[in-house]
Amino acid sequence: SQTIHQWPATLVQPVGSPLSLECTVEGTSNPNLYWYRQAAGRGLQLLFYSVGIGQISSEVPQNLSASRPQDRQFILSSKKLLLSDSGFYLCAWSAPGQGALTYEQYFGPGTRLTVT
Amino acid sequence: GEDVEQSLFLSVREGDSSVINCTYTDSSSTYLYWYKQEPGAGLQLLTYIFSNMDMKQDQRLTVLLNKKDKHLSLRIADTQTGDSAIYFCAEKQNSGYSTLTFGKGTMLLVSP
């Protein structure tokens, strides 16, 4: 069965410090991968998605970036965090390609980031 | 345009039925989803419905789709305190991308 992992679970970082959040998926190959941010316990904002290694689409311009160095690894980064980067970051995967049966997404447990 | 709207809050008593509503704007949506998020956790897929269906039932959950009005609802029968969570509606447009558009979520509070 497929599982998705995120770490760390919680993170407190000062303004201006770098960020690296990691997401890995097991049990599937070539998944579509997604990074979302959820602020104030509400609303999911799609930040990035990837349909393959090295292929990243950005939905919202900001000081965050994403990379996919391996098939089942998705990393969210920042060189300098802002206060407004605080939130709950969720990684998700869906079945690969455009021939998926139903396109549903499966979410990881999330990372709570507090920028101080 | 792409927009999914939900009411923000619903409060019910244990044992009652809950109905969470959602409206969407893209008539080309192919799949519509309901996700549940418990406090501090990721989203869990509850159910989905294909756009050519009117209704789908899965145990205590009933999904109704009115494609003409672009209205989706989730009914939870015999609501329990463990059903307290945020419920997200999401749609998949009929495009080449696999992304979903989520509503802002409805917080369901079930009181004993």
mmCIF file of C-alpha atoms in Angstrom, chain B residues 4-7 10 18-24 32-35 46-49 53-58 60-67 69-77 87-90 106:
data_model
loop_
_atom_site.group_PDB
_atom_site.id
_atom_site.type_symbol
_atom_site.label_atom_id
_atom_site.label_comp_id
_atom_site.label_asym_id
_atom_site.label_seq_id
_atom_site.Cartn_x
_atom_site.Cartn_y
_atom_site.Cartn_z
ATOM 1 C CA VAL B 4 -15.351 26.483 -4.862
ATOM 2 C CA GLU B 5 -17.486 27.953 -2.084
ATOM 3 C CA GLN B 6 -18.530 26.445 1.225
ATOM 4 C CA SER B 7 -20.204 27.727 4.344
ATOM 5 C CA LEU B 10 -21.988 23.995 11.004
ATOM 6 C CA SER B 18 -25.418 16.944 9.072
ATOM 7 C CA VAL B 19 -25.564 18.465 5.612
ATOM 8 C CA ILE B 20 -22.543 20.317 4.310
ATOM 9 C CA ASN B 21 -23.009 22.276 1.107
ATOM 10 C CA CYS B 22 -20.637 23.325 -1.637
ATOM 11 C CA THR B 23 -20.997 25.263 -4.865
ATOM 12 C CA TYR B 24 -18.581 25.337 -7.750
ATOM 13 C CA LEU B 32 -15.921 16.210 -7.123
ATOM 14 C CA TYR B 33 -14.505 15.191 -3.751
ATOM 15 C CA TRP B 34 -15.111 15.436 -0.056
ATOM 16 C CA TYR B 35 -12.138 15.444 2.292
ATOM 17 C CA LEU B 46 -13.941 10.565 2.336
ATOM 18 C CA THR B 47 -15.659 10.027 -0.984
ATOM 19 C CA TYR B 48 -15.906 11.306 -4.527
ATOM 20 C CA ILE B 49 -18.544 11.485 -7.211
ATOM 21 C CA MET B 53 -23.829 10.788 -11.229
ATOM 22 C CA ASP B 54 -26.572 12.378 -9.134
ATOM 23 C CA MET B 55 -26.027 10.539 -5.901
ATOM 24 C CA LYS B 56 -23.552 8.289 -4.192
ATOM 25 C CA GLN B 57 -24.050 6.553 -0.865
ATOM 26 C CA ASP B 58 -21.342 5.042 1.293
ATOM 27 C CA ARG B 60 -23.374 7.003 6.704
ATOM 28 C CA LEU B 61 -22.308 9.323 3.896
ATOM 29 C CA THR B 62 -24.554 10.465 1.046
ATOM 30 C CA VAL B 63 -23.273 12.745 -1.692
ATOM 31 C CA LEU B 64 -25.767 14.612 -3.837
ATOM 32 C CA LEU B 65 -24.772 16.407 -7.025
ATOM 33 C CA ASN B 66 -26.964 18.944 -8.833
ATOM 34 C CA LYS B 67 -24.958 19.608 -11.946
ATOM 35 C CA ASP B 69 -27.011 24.330 -10.194
ATOM 36 C CA LYS B 70 -23.349 23.313 -9.672
ATOM 37 C CA HIS B 71 -24.198 22.298 -6.129
ATOM 38 C CA LEU B 72 -22.664 19.445 -4.165
ATOM 39 C CA SER B 73 -23.692 18.305 -0.709
ATOM 40 C CA LEU B 74 -22.446 15.814 1.852
ATOM 41 C CA ARG B 75 -24.948 14.338 4.262
ATOM 42 C CA ILE B 76 -23.680 12.523 7.344
ATOM 43 C CA ALA B 77 -26.341 10.391 9.003
ATOM 44 C CA TYR B 87 -14.725 19.179 5.600
ATOM 45 C CA PHE B 88 -13.342 20.278 2.254
ATOM 46 C CA CYS B 89 -15.088 20.134 -1.078
ATOM 47 C CA ALA B 90 -12.805 19.894 -4.127
ATOM 48 C CA THR B 106 -16.615 23.815 6.597
#
